[in-house]
mmCIF file of C-alpha atoms in Angstrom:
data_model
loop_
_atom_site.group_PDB
_atom_site.id
_atom_site.type_symbol
_atom_site.label_atom_id
_atom_site.label_comp_id
_atom_site.label_asym_id
_atom_site.label_seq_id
_atom_site.Cartn_x
_atom_site.Cartn_y
_atom_site.Cartn_z
ATOM 1 C CA MET A 1 -35.004 -50.788 39.151
ATOM 2 C CA PRO A 2 -32.798 -47.901 37.920
ATOM 3 C CA ASP A 3 -33.321 -49.355 34.422
ATOM 4 C CA ILE A 4 -37.009 -48.541 34.582
ATOM 5 C CA VAL A 5 -36.319 -45.038 35.909
ATOM 6 C CA THR A 6 -33.913 -44.183 33.086
ATOM 7 C CA GLU A 7 -36.380 -45.725 30.651
ATOM 8 C CA ILE A 8 -39.134 -43.449 31.928
ATOM 9 C CA ILE A 9 -36.883 -40.386 31.825
ATOM 10 C CA HIS A 10 -35.850 -41.095 28.233
ATOM 11 C CA LYS A 11 -39.388 -41.748 27.058
ATOM 12 C CA TYR A 12 -41.420 -39.525 29.337
ATOM 13 C CA ASN A 13 -43.419 -38.170 26.387
ATOM 14 C CA TYR A 14 -44.938 -41.607 25.765
ATOM 15 C CA TRP A 15 -45.715 -42.046 29.443
ATOM 16 C CA LEU A 16 -47.463 -38.693 29.518
ATOM 17 C CA TYR A 17 -49.589 -39.379 26.491
ATOM 18 C CA ILE A 18 -50.509 -42.868 27.662
ATOM 19 C CA ILE A 19 -51.593 -41.580 31.083
ATOM 20 C CA LEU A 20 -53.632 -38.820 29.448
ATOM 21 C CA MET A 21 -55.158 -41.283 27.010
ATOM 22 C CA MET A 22 -56.147 -43.655 29.787
ATOM 23 C CA ILE A 23 -57.766 -40.804 31.721
ATOM 24 C CA GLY A 24 -59.853 -40.065 28.637
ATOM 25 C CA LEU A 25 -60.692 -43.726 28.084
ATOM 26 C CA TYR A 26 -61.725 -44.166 31.718
ATOM 27 C CA ALA A 27 -63.963 -41.097 31.520
ATOM 28 C CA MET A 28 -65.597 -42.450 28.376
ATOM 29 C CA ILE A 29 -66.240 -45.868 29.958
ATOM 30 C CA ALA A 30 -67.067 -45.103 33.563
ATOM 31 C CA LYS A 31 -68.662 -41.653 33.713
ATOM 32 C CA ASN A 32 -72.412 -41.482 33.797
ATOM 33 C CA ASN A 33 -72.918 -37.994 32.395
ATOM 34 C CA LEU A 34 -72.840 -37.567 28.613
ATOM 35 C CA ILE A 35 -70.982 -34.252 28.753
ATOM 36 C CA LYS A 36 -68.289 -35.865 30.916
ATOM 37 C CA LYS A 37 -68.017 -38.634 28.346
ATOM 38 C CA LEU A 38 -67.491 -36.018 25.653
ATOM 39 C CA ILE A 39 -64.788 -34.339 27.720
ATOM 40 C CA GLY A 40 -63.158 -37.769 28.054
ATOM 41 C CA MET A 41 -63.286 -38.197 24.290
ATOM 42 C CA ASN A 42 -61.578 -34.826 23.856
ATOM 43 C CA ILE A 43 -58.850 -35.715 26.357
ATOM 44 C CA PHE A 44 -58.296 -38.934 24.408
ATOM 45 C CA GLN A 45 -57.961 -37.013 21.143
ATOM 46 C CA THR A 46 -55.577 -34.544 22.765
ATOM 47 C CA ALA A 47 -53.394 -37.436 23.919
ATOM 48 C CA ILE A 48 -53.171 -38.747 20.343
ATOM 49 C CA ILE A 49 -52.279 -35.261 19.099
ATOM 50 C CA LEU A 50 -49.569 -34.974 21.754
ATOM 51 C CA PHE A 51 -48.196 -38.368 20.724
ATOM 52 C CA PHE A 52 -47.912 -37.442 17.051
ATOM 53 C CA ILE A 53 -46.395 -34.028 17.718
ATOM 54 C CA SER A 54 -43.793 -35.602 20.010
ATOM 55 C CA ILE A 55 -42.877 -38.041 17.222
ATOM 56 C CA GLY A 56 -42.154 -35.098 14.931
ATOM 57 C CA TYR A 57 -39.693 -33.515 17.346
ATOM 58 C CA LYS A 58 -35.957 -33.698 16.654
ATOM 59 C CA GLU A 59 -33.064 -32.642 18.853
ATOM 60 C CA ASP A 60 -31.468 -29.330 17.801
ATOM 61 C CA ALA A 61 -33.995 -28.776 15.035
ATOM 62 C CA THR A 62 -36.185 -25.747 14.411
ATOM 63 C CA ILE A 63 -39.785 -25.406 13.259
ATOM 64 C CA PRO A 64 -40.489 -26.677 9.735
ATOM 65 C CA ILE A 65 -40.341 -23.318 7.991
ATOM 66 C CA ILE A 66 -37.332 -22.851 5.713
ATOM 67 C CA VAL A 67 -35.117 -19.993 6.936
ATOM 68 C CA GLY A 68 -34.731 -17.380 4.190
ATOM 69 C CA GLY A 69 -37.186 -19.302 2.056
ATOM 70 C CA HIS A 70 -38.688 -16.311 0.267
ATOM 71 C CA GLY A 71 -38.172 -12.643 -0.451
ATOM 72 C CA PRO A 72 -35.256 -10.824 -2.068
ATOM 73 C CA GLU A 73 -32.603 -12.283 0.258
ATOM 74 C CA MET A 74 -33.702 -15.838 -0.584
ATOM 75 C CA SER A 75 -30.809 -18.123 0.245
ATOM 76 C CA HIS A 76 -29.823 -20.976 -2.063
ATOM 77 C CA GLN A 77 -27.836 -23.004 0.415
ATOM 78 C CA ALA A 78 -28.567 -26.706 0.676
ATOM 79 C CA ILE A 79 -31.291 -27.708 3.142
ATOM 80 C CA GLU A 80 -30.436 -30.534 5.505
ATOM 81 C CA ALA A 81 -33.189 -32.749 6.825
ATOM 82 C CA ALA A 82 -31.722 -32.703 10.347
ATOM 83 C CA GLN A 83 -32.153 -28.918 10.603
ATOM 84 C CA TYR A 84 -35.938 -28.953 10.549
ATOM 85 C CA MET A 85 -38.551 -30.884 12.449
ATOM 86 C CA ASN A 86 -40.650 -33.456 10.695
ATOM 87 C CA PRO A 87 -43.605 -31.580 9.142
ATOM 88 C CA LEU A 88 -45.743 -34.643 8.481
ATOM 89 C CA PRO A 89 -47.049 -35.223 12.048
ATOM 90 C CA HIS A 90 -47.900 -31.525 12.279
ATOM 91 C CA VAL A 91 -49.991 -31.771 9.121
ATOM 92 C CA LEU A 92 -51.738 -34.926 10.256
ATOM 93 C CA MET A 93 -52.568 -33.384 13.610
ATOM 94 C CA LEU A 94 -53.802 -30.178 12.005
ATOM 95 C CA THR A 95 -56.415 -32.244 10.217
ATOM 96 C CA ALA A 96 -57.066 -34.289 13.373
ATOM 97 C CA ILE A 97 -57.788 -31.122 15.357
ATOM 98 C CA VAL A 98 -60.289 -30.055 12.717
ATOM 99 C CA VAL A 99 -61.974 -33.453 12.836
ATOM 100 C CA SER A 100 -62.117 -33.262 16.640
ATOM 101 C CA VAL A 101 -63.837 -29.857 16.422
ATOM 102 C CA ALA A 102 -66.312 -31.248 13.902
ATOM 103 C CA THR A 103 -67.077 -34.357 15.967
ATOM 104 C CA LEU A 104 -67.422 -32.257 19.117
ATOM 105 C CA GLY A 105 -69.884 -29.929 17.401
ATOM 106 C CA VAL A 106 -72.066 -32.763 16.135
ATOM 107 C CA ALA A 107 -71.809 -34.563 19.483
ATOM 108 C CA LEU A 108 -72.949 -31.454 21.369
ATOM 109 C CA ALA A 109 -75.857 -31.092 18.953
ATOM 110 C CA LEU A 110 -76.860 -34.701 19.655
ATOM 111 C CA VAL A 111 -76.523 -34.124 23.405
ATOM 112 C CA ILE A 112 -78.860 -31.132 23.149
ATOM 113 C CA MET A 113 -81.373 -33.309 21.286
ATOM 114 C CA VAL A 114 -81.110 -35.985 23.983
ATOM 115 C CA TYR A 115 -81.640 -33.397 26.696
ATOM 116 C CA GLN A 116 -84.676 -31.914 24.956
ATOM 117 C CA ARG A 117 -86.234 -35.353 24.715
ATOM 118 C CA TYR A 118 -85.407 -36.856 28.133
ATOM 119 C CA GLN A 119 -84.713 -33.748 30.290
ATOM 120 C CA THR A 120 -81.538 -35.347 31.632
ATOM 121 C CA LEU A 121 -77.997 -36.217 30.596
ATOM 122 C CA GLU A 122 -77.376 -38.981 33.135
ATOM 123 C CA GLU A 123 -77.041 -42.246 31.281
ATOM 124 C CA ASP A 124 -78.925 -44.472 33.749
ATOM 125 C CA GLU A 125 -81.860 -42.052 33.904
ATOM 126 C CA ILE A 126 -82.003 -41.931 30.101
ATOM 127 C CA ARG A 127 -82.018 -45.739 29.991
ATOM 128 C CA MET A 128 -84.832 -45.776 32.551
ATOM 129 C CA ARG A 129 -86.939 -43.380 30.485
ATOM 130 C CA VAL A 130 -86.278 -45.291 27.257
ATOM 131 C CA THR A 131 -87.597 -48.538 28.757
ATOM 132 C CA GLN A 132 -90.643 -46.889 30.355
ATOM 133 C CA MET B 1 -69.181 -50.517 35.564
ATOM 134 C CA LYS B 2 -66.569 -48.358 37.244
ATOM 135 C CA LEU B 3 -64.498 -51.364 38.311
ATOM 136 C CA ALA B 4 -64.742 -52.999 34.877
ATOM 137 C CA GLY B 5 -63.726 -49.707 33.289
ATOM 138 C CA LEU B 6 -60.776 -49.373 35.625
ATOM 139 C CA ILE B 7 -59.599 -52.919 34.826
ATOM 140 C CA ILE B 8 -59.909 -52.330 31.057
ATOM 141 C CA VAL B 9 -58.046 -49.027 31.356
ATOM 142 C CA MET B 10 -55.287 -50.636 33.453
ATOM 143 C CA ILE B 11 -54.813 -53.481 30.951
ATOM 144 C CA CYS B 12 -54.768 -51.086 27.973
ATOM 145 C CA GLY B 13 -52.357 -48.717 29.685
ATOM 146 C CA GLY B 14 -50.080 -51.567 30.728
ATOM 147 C CA LEU B 15 -49.949 -52.938 27.189
ATOM 148 C CA LEU B 16 -49.195 -49.507 25.751
ATOM 149 C CA LEU B 17 -46.527 -48.825 28.371
ATOM 150 C CA THR B 18 -44.748 -52.094 27.599
ATOM 151 C CA ALA B 19 -44.919 -51.175 23.902
ATOM 152 C CA THR B 20 -43.046 -47.905 24.544
ATOM 153 C CA GLN B 21 -39.839 -49.929 24.959
ATOM 154 C CA ASP B 22 -39.753 -50.402 21.187
ATOM 155 C CA PHE B 23 -40.391 -46.732 20.493
ATOM 156 C CA PRO B 24 -37.584 -44.322 19.554
ATOM 157 C CA ALA B 25 -36.251 -42.033 22.256
ATOM 158 C CA TRP B 26 -37.537 -38.483 22.650
ATOM 159 C CA GLY B 27 -36.171 -36.204 19.920
ATOM 160 C CA ASP B 28 -34.143 -38.911 18.177
ATOM 161 C CA PRO B 29 -33.252 -37.563 14.678
ATOM 162 C CA SER B 30 -32.843 -41.098 13.294
ATOM 163 C CA SER B 31 -36.248 -42.355 14.392
ATOM 164 C CA PRO B 32 -38.298 -44.186 11.723
ATOM 165 C CA ALA B 33 -40.740 -41.289 11.428
ATOM 166 C CA SER B 34 -37.950 -38.890 10.459
ATOM 167 C CA THR B 35 -36.025 -41.108 8.060
ATOM 168 C CA HIS B 36 -38.393 -42.317 5.340
ATOM 169 C CA LEU B 37 -40.637 -39.665 3.861
ATOM 170 C CA SER B 38 -39.908 -36.519 5.800
ATOM 171 C CA PRO B 39 -36.337 -35.851 4.505
ATOM 172 C CA HIS B 40 -37.822 -35.598 1.024
ATOM 173 C CA PHE B 41 -40.434 -33.102 2.220
ATOM 174 C CA ILE B 42 -37.852 -31.033 4.080
ATOM 175 C CA THR B 43 -35.209 -30.879 1.362
ATOM 176 C CA GLU B 44 -37.358 -30.756 -1.780
ATOM 177 C CA ALA B 45 -40.616 -29.024 -0.789
ATOM 178 C CA LEU B 46 -39.272 -25.497 -1.283
ATOM 179 C CA HIS B 47 -38.139 -26.247 -4.848
ATOM 180 C CA GLU B 48 -41.168 -28.312 -5.711
ATOM 181 C CA THR B 49 -43.876 -26.093 -4.266
ATOM 182 C CA GLY B 50 -42.310 -22.675 -3.609
ATOM 183 C CA ALA B 51 -43.747 -22.475 -0.081
ATOM 184 C CA PRO B 52 -41.214 -22.072 2.751
ATOM 185 C CA ASN B 53 -43.730 -23.254 5.349
ATOM 186 C CA LEU B 54 -43.382 -27.011 4.984
ATOM 187 C CA VAL B 55 -46.533 -27.737 6.952
ATOM 188 C CA THR B 56 -48.615 -25.737 4.481
ATOM 189 C CA ALA B 57 -46.726 -27.274 1.553
ATOM 190 C CA VAL B 58 -47.523 -30.796 2.728
ATOM 191 C CA LEU B 59 -51.049 -29.885 3.770
ATOM 192 C CA ALA B 60 -52.219 -28.121 0.631
ATOM 193 C CA ASP B 61 -50.030 -29.664 -2.047
ATOM 194 C CA TYR B 62 -48.725 -33.160 -1.296
ATOM 195 C CA ARG B 63 -51.828 -34.018 0.705
ATOM 196 C CA GLY B 64 -54.245 -31.797 -1.208
ATOM 197 C CA TYR B 65 -56.933 -34.462 -1.534
ATOM 198 C CA ASP B 66 -56.901 -35.106 2.175
ATOM 199 C CA THR B 67 -57.327 -31.442 2.981
ATOM 200 C CA MET B 68 -60.129 -31.080 0.440
ATOM 201 C CA PHE B 69 -62.148 -33.813 2.091
ATOM 202 C CA GLU B 70 -61.181 -32.331 5.447
ATOM 203 C CA THR B 71 -62.992 -29.199 4.336
ATOM 204 C CA VAL B 72 -65.926 -31.388 3.297
ATOM 205 C CA VAL B 73 -65.917 -32.945 6.783
ATOM 206 C CA VAL B 74 -66.088 -29.485 8.339
ATOM 207 C CA PHE B 75 -68.896 -28.557 5.950
ATOM 208 C CA GLY B 76 -70.682 -31.790 6.838
ATOM 209 C CA ALA B 77 -70.391 -31.025 10.548
ATOM 210 C CA GLY B 78 -72.018 -27.623 10.035
ATOM 211 C CA LEU B 79 -74.738 -29.194 7.912
ATOM 212 C CA ALA B 80 -75.376 -31.958 10.460
ATOM 213 C CA CYS B 81 -75.613 -29.393 13.235
ATOM 214 C CA ILE B 82 -78.213 -27.373 11.315
ATOM 215 C CA LEU B 83 -80.211 -30.460 10.363
ATOM 216 C CA LEU B 84 -80.198 -31.813 13.919
ATOM 217 C CA LEU B 85 -80.931 -28.680 15.876
ATOM 218 C CA ARG B 86 -82.554 -25.983 13.771
ATOM 219 C CA THR B 87 -86.211 -25.506 14.603
ATOM 220 C CA TYR B 88 -88.557 -23.007 13.010
ATOM 221 C CA THR B 89 -91.345 -23.021 15.576
ATOM 222 C CA GLN B 90 -92.191 -19.445 16.492
ATOM 223 C CA ARG B 91 -93.125 -18.371 19.967
ATOM 224 C CA THR B 92 -96.674 -17.143 20.188
ATOM 225 C CA ARG B 93 -96.563 -14.545 22.928
ATOM 226 C CA GLY B 94 -94.970 -11.162 22.425
ATOM 227 C CA ARG B 95 -91.617 -9.818 23.524
ATOM 228 C CA GLU B 96 -90.509 -7.138 25.957
ATOM 229 C CA TYR B 97 -88.077 -4.446 24.888
ATOM 230 C CA ARG B 98 -86.281 -2.002 27.150
ATOM 231 C CA HIS B 99 -85.462 1.486 25.891
ATOM 232 C CA ILE B 100 -81.860 1.861 27.046
ATOM 233 C CA PRO B 101 -81.634 5.676 27.537
ATOM 234 C CA THR B 102 -84.871 5.996 29.532
ATOM 235 C CA GLY B 103 -85.284 2.529 30.992
ATOM 236 C CA ILE B 104 -88.929 2.239 29.849
ATOM 237 C CA VAL B 105 -90.036 -1.303 29.017
ATOM 238 C CA ILE B 106 -92.494 -1.817 26.156
ATOM 239 C CA HIS B 107 -94.360 -4.956 25.119
ATOM 240 C CA ILE B 108 -94.810 -5.870 21.440
ATOM 241 C CA GLN B 109 -97.494 -8.409 20.596
ATOM 242 C CA ASP B 110 -96.159 -9.666 17.256
ATOM 243 C CA PRO B 111 -93.040 -11.798 18.008
ATOM 244 C CA ASN B 112 -91.550 -11.094 14.594
ATOM 245 C CA LYS B 113 -91.668 -7.300 14.894
ATOM 246 C CA ALA B 114 -88.932 -5.228 16.477
ATOM 247 C CA PRO B 115 -89.191 -1.580 17.566
ATOM 248 C CA LYS B 116 -87.712 1.111 15.339
ATOM 249 C CA GLY B 117 -84.256 2.357 16.255
ATOM 250 C CA GLN B 118 -82.853 -1.085 17.068
ATOM 251 C CA ARG B 119 -79.762 0.205 18.818
ATOM 252 C CA GLU B 120 -81.673 2.047 21.505
ATOM 253 C CA PHE B 121 -83.876 -0.928 22.349
ATOM 254 C CA GLN B 122 -82.799 -4.089 24.056
ATOM 255 C CA LEU B 123 -84.740 -7.316 24.069
ATOM 256 C CA ILE B 124 -85.469 -8.865 27.453
ATOM 257 C CA ASP B 125 -85.215 -12.658 27.332
ATOM 258 C CA ASN B 126 -85.238 -15.082 30.177
ATOM 259 C CA MET B 127 -81.439 -14.926 29.980
ATOM 260 C CA TRP B 128 -81.511 -11.148 30.033
ATOM 261 C CA VAL B 129 -78.387 -9.373 31.246
ATOM 262 C CA PRO B 130 -78.042 -5.634 31.867
ATOM 263 C CA HIS B 131 -76.652 -3.457 29.113
ATOM 264 C CA ASP B 132 -72.898 -3.479 29.753
ATOM 265 C CA LEU B 133 -71.128 -0.519 28.208
ATOM 266 C CA ILE B 134 -67.553 -1.563 29.027
ATOM 267 C CA ILE B 135 -67.751 -5.057 27.578
ATOM 268 C CA LYS B 136 -69.517 -3.888 24.440
ATOM 269 C CA THR B 137 -67.093 -1.023 23.830
ATOM 270 C CA VAL B 138 -63.994 -3.135 24.395
ATOM 271 C CA CYS B 139 -65.277 -5.873 22.104
ATOM 272 C CA ARG B 140 -66.284 -3.359 19.450
ATOM 273 C CA ILE B 141 -62.704 -2.036 19.433
ATOM 274 C CA LEU B 142 -61.067 -5.474 19.575
ATOM 275 C CA ILE B 143 -63.077 -7.365 16.970
ATOM 276 C CA PRO B 144 -61.708 -5.568 13.854
ATOM 277 C CA PHE B 145 -58.134 -6.211 14.976
ATOM 278 C CA ILE B 146 -58.860 -9.876 15.625
ATOM 279 C CA GLN B 147 -60.378 -10.132 12.162
ATOM 280 C CA ILE B 148 -57.399 -8.440 10.503
ATOM 281 C CA PHE B 149 -55.107 -10.831 12.349
ATOM 282 C CA GLY B 150 -57.216 -13.748 11.098
ATOM 283 C CA LEU B 151 -56.919 -12.501 7.510
ATOM 284 C CA TYR B 152 -53.154 -12.107 7.967
ATOM 285 C CA VAL B 153 -52.847 -15.664 9.239
ATOM 286 C CA VAL B 154 -54.768 -16.956 6.204
ATOM 287 C CA CYS B 155 -52.820 -14.902 3.664
ATOM 288 C CA HIS B 156 -49.411 -15.536 5.195
ATOM 289 C CA GLY B 157 -49.917 -19.265 5.583
ATOM 290 C CA ASP B 158 -47.306 -20.104 2.943
ATOM 291 C CA PHE B 159 -44.496 -18.151 4.574
ATOM 292 C CA SER B 160 -45.074 -18.226 8.316
ATOM 293 C CA PRO B 161 -47.063 -20.283 10.805
ATOM 294 C CA GLY B 162 -50.666 -20.153 9.732
ATOM 295 C CA GLY B 163 -53.055 -21.244 7.074
ATOM 296 C CA GLY B 164 -56.706 -21.600 6.272
ATOM 297 C CA PHE B 165 -57.743 -23.639 9.290
ATOM 298 C CA GLN B 166 -56.003 -21.433 11.816
ATOM 299 C CA GLY B 167 -57.050 -18.142 10.251
ATOM 300 C CA GLY B 168 -60.597 -19.387 9.794
ATOM 301 C CA VAL B 169 -60.801 -20.326 13.452
ATOM 302 C CA ILE B 170 -59.482 -16.908 14.532
ATOM 303 C CA PHE B 171 -62.021 -15.172 12.294
ATOM 304 C CA GLY B 172 -64.793 -17.437 13.576
ATOM 305 C CA ALA B 173 -63.735 -16.679 17.160
ATOM 306 C CA SER B 174 -64.118 -12.958 16.471
ATOM 307 C CA LEU B 175 -67.666 -13.592 15.234
ATOM 308 C CA ILE B 176 -68.425 -15.627 18.356
ATOM 309 C CA LEU B 177 -67.019 -12.801 20.493
ATOM 310 C CA LEU B 178 -69.464 -10.441 18.778
ATOM 311 C CA ALA B 179 -72.322 -12.824 19.529
ATOM 312 C CA LEU B 180 -71.221 -13.178 23.160
ATOM 313 C CA SER B 181 -70.618 -9.526 23.931
ATOM 314 C CA PHE B 182 -73.729 -8.192 22.199
ATOM 315 C CA ASP B 183 -76.404 -10.801 21.644
ATOM 316 C CA LEU B 184 -77.197 -13.450 19.115
ATOM 317 C CA ARG B 185 -79.667 -11.258 17.259
ATOM 318 C CA THR B 186 -77.114 -8.500 16.694
ATOM 319 C CA PHE B 187 -74.746 -11.101 15.334
ATOM 320 C CA LEU B 188 -77.363 -12.556 12.991
ATOM 321 C CA GLU B 189 -78.166 -9.055 11.741
ATOM 322 C CA GLN B 190 -74.512 -8.628 10.778
ATOM 323 C CA MET B 191 -74.180 -12.084 9.334
ATOM 324 C CA SER B 192 -77.401 -13.874 8.493
ATOM 325 C CA GLU B 193 -77.914 -17.599 8.676
ATOM 326 C CA LYS B 194 -78.186 -17.707 4.900
ATOM 327 C CA ALA B 195 -74.865 -15.893 4.435
ATOM 328 C CA LEU B 196 -73.158 -18.306 6.834
ATOM 329 C CA GLY B 197 -74.498 -21.319 4.949
ATOM 330 C CA LEU B 198 -73.499 -19.867 1.592
ATOM 331 C CA LEU B 199 -69.972 -18.986 2.789
ATOM 332 C CA CYS B 200 -69.587 -22.481 4.196
ATOM 333 C CA ALA B 201 -70.455 -24.020 0.826
ATOM 334 C CA LEU B 202 -68.423 -21.384 -1.023
ATOM 335 C CA GLY B 203 -65.254 -22.557 0.726
ATOM 336 C CA VAL B 204 -65.684 -26.107 -0.531
ATOM 337 C CA VAL B 205 -66.557 -24.780 -3.999
ATOM 338 C CA ILE B 206 -63.391 -22.639 -4.104
ATOM 339 C CA TYR B 207 -61.223 -25.589 -3.113
ATOM 340 C CA SER B 208 -62.702 -28.097 -5.539
ATOM 341 C CA GLY B 209 -63.049 -25.373 -8.182
ATOM 342 C CA ILE B 210 -59.307 -24.734 -8.126
ATOM 343 C CA GLY B 211 -58.797 -28.480 -8.431
ATOM 344 C CA CYS B 212 -61.159 -28.693 -11.412
ATOM 345 C CA MET B 213 -59.527 -25.654 -13.012
ATOM 346 C CA CYS B 214 -56.249 -27.589 -13.006
ATOM 347 C CA ILE B 215 -58.007 -30.403 -14.908
ATOM 348 C CA LEU B 216 -59.451 -27.937 -17.428
ATOM 349 C CA LEU B 217 -55.979 -26.482 -18.004
ATOM 350 C CA GLY B 218 -54.690 -29.933 -18.870
ATOM 351 C CA GLY B 219 -53.184 -31.288 -15.661
ATOM 352 C CA ASN B 220 -54.226 -33.550 -12.833
ATOM 353 C CA PHE B 221 -56.742 -32.651 -10.138
ATOM 354 C CA LEU B 222 -55.133 -30.088 -7.757
ATOM 355 C CA ASP B 223 -51.944 -29.914 -9.852
ATOM 356 C CA TYR B 224 -51.369 -26.209 -9.186
ATOM 357 C CA SER B 225 -48.495 -25.837 -11.644
ATOM 358 C CA GLN B 226 -51.099 -25.799 -14.451
ATOM 359 C CA LEU B 227 -52.383 -22.494 -13.096
ATOM 360 C CA ALA B 228 -49.318 -20.813 -14.635
ATOM 361 C CA ALA B 229 -51.410 -20.465 -17.813
ATOM 362 C CA VAL B 230 -53.831 -18.048 -16.078
ATOM 363 C CA LEU B 231 -51.715 -16.449 -13.327
ATOM 364 C CA PRO B 232 -49.120 -13.885 -14.450
ATOM 365 C CA VAL B 233 -46.309 -14.915 -12.048
ATOM 366 C CA ASP B 234 -43.041 -16.791 -12.409
ATOM 367 C CA PRO B 235 -43.418 -20.588 -12.546
ATOM 368 C CA GLY B 236 -41.632 -21.168 -9.227
ATOM 369 C CA HIS B 237 -44.319 -19.255 -7.411
ATOM 370 C CA VAL B 238 -47.446 -20.555 -9.037
ATOM 371 C CA ARG B 239 -47.921 -23.548 -6.755
ATOM 372 C CA ALA B 240 -47.680 -21.328 -3.676
ATOM 373 C CA LEU B 241 -50.383 -19.092 -5.152
ATOM 374 C CA GLY B 242 -52.593 -22.103 -5.867
ATOM 375 C CA MET B 243 -52.154 -23.137 -2.245
ATOM 376 C CA LEU B 244 -53.106 -19.647 -1.136
ATOM 377 C CA GLY B 245 -56.350 -19.867 -3.115
ATOM 378 C CA VAL B 246 -57.127 -23.218 -1.568
ATOM 379 C CA GLU B 247 -56.372 -21.904 1.916
ATOM 380 C CA ILE B 248 -58.773 -19.009 1.383
ATOM 381 C CA GLY B 249 -61.479 -21.551 0.555
ATOM 382 C CA VAL B 250 -60.648 -23.513 3.708
ATOM 383 C CA GLY B 251 -60.734 -20.279 5.727
ATOM 384 C CA PHE B 252 -64.244 -19.426 4.490
ATOM 385 C CA SER B 253 -65.536 -22.876 5.372
ATOM 386 C CA VAL B 254 -63.959 -23.084 8.799
ATOM 387 C CA MET B 255 -64.992 -19.539 9.745
ATOM 388 C CA SER B 256 -68.636 -20.043 8.870
ATOM 389 C CA VAL B 257 -68.837 -23.516 10.397
ATOM 390 C CA MET B 258 -67.468 -22.165 13.691
ATOM 391 C CA ALA B 259 -70.192 -19.530 13.669
ATOM 392 C CA ILE B 260 -72.892 -22.038 12.627
ATOM 393 C CA LEU B 261 -71.901 -24.454 15.392
ATOM 394 C CA TYR B 262 -71.950 -21.674 17.978
ATOM 395 C CA VAL B 263 -75.254 -20.157 16.852
ATOM 396 C CA ASN B 264 -77.077 -23.471 16.737
ATOM 397 C CA ILE B 265 -75.666 -24.984 19.903
ATOM 398 C CA ALA B 266 -75.961 -21.833 22.019
ATOM 399 C CA SER B 267 -79.622 -21.274 21.133
ATOM 400 C CA ALA B 268 -80.558 -24.967 20.741
ATOM 401 C CA GLY B 269 -81.496 -24.279 17.120
ATOM 402 C CA ARG B 270 -84.026 -21.516 17.818
ATOM 403 C CA HIS B 271 -81.741 -18.586 16.925
ATOM 404 C CA ASN B 272 -83.608 -16.281 19.275
ATOM 405 C CA GLN B 273 -81.162 -15.869 22.121
ATOM 406 C CA GLY B 274 -77.636 -16.991 22.804
ATOM 407 C CA LEU B 275 -75.509 -17.246 25.898
#
């Protein structure tokens, strides 16, 4: 049993993002209201973002901006890869955040259209009115 | 449905949790993600691109294509929002306006006409709220500073945390604050729907235009080092300047799409009243 506990403590970032992701997935599957489904989708996306950012982290490293990288006192000392965090996950997640904003905007527009047509956002009521 | 969902979620979560055993530990410097490509970015990006902010260097230079189509995605989202929601049906009955200093309410038959001296009159919608001096004054003071900060974040994206997306969002947030604290009509007087659409497209045009300019100067698409022929700076700096131009394009697009999304979603496409 202590094995599992140390495992969780060493990899708590993965546990956190998986729990968050499953909350989002459950909301997308089980919730009846379309807005709640959208919130679930956003929680899911946030979990993925958290996962990638945690991959980029390194012990004893600073943010990926070169110290003394510009200006008159520009230093010419060698840059070691262990000094700076991995910039690639940050870049990927920057674009992912933008995509999540774009999808959320279009999704909200669609939800407004659905509401204007059926006067409700509950999924079972919408299904009832579609079959009528 | 709820039970089935719970079972699916449990199975998925269990599978993912068992998979974490193979994952590297938290903050491990020798994890696979930090050993293949990223050491090259960290050690060489400053010499190759001239931008100390590695995130911007990777975003706008190494992954320039990706970011260009990212901007197109943002543009597409704004376009989709307009196409889905925007309606041009006019209301037929007139509008009520309140004269703020005296409190007299007047009724105007023609829905397209507004009384003279716009600032003294306030439209009464069904979401009408009283004229609030404190909120309006505070926002009027704050908005210019927010916008200057947004411009700083865009322009300083090569050297410090920031860039086109972040600065564009800050600038867009200041526009949304204007629309929230005053009303949607005041906002659309400052920045018309047409201007927002044009700025949104202009951002994409700037980005792809810089890429095409690199082709015309004899290099590859988005190969900023070719811009040295037209920009009077030292060759080590030219790529950073190309990135700055690209980031400005991204900032335009993101800023106007934020505003377009807000305006259309808040008024359900009618553009007559916001939140």
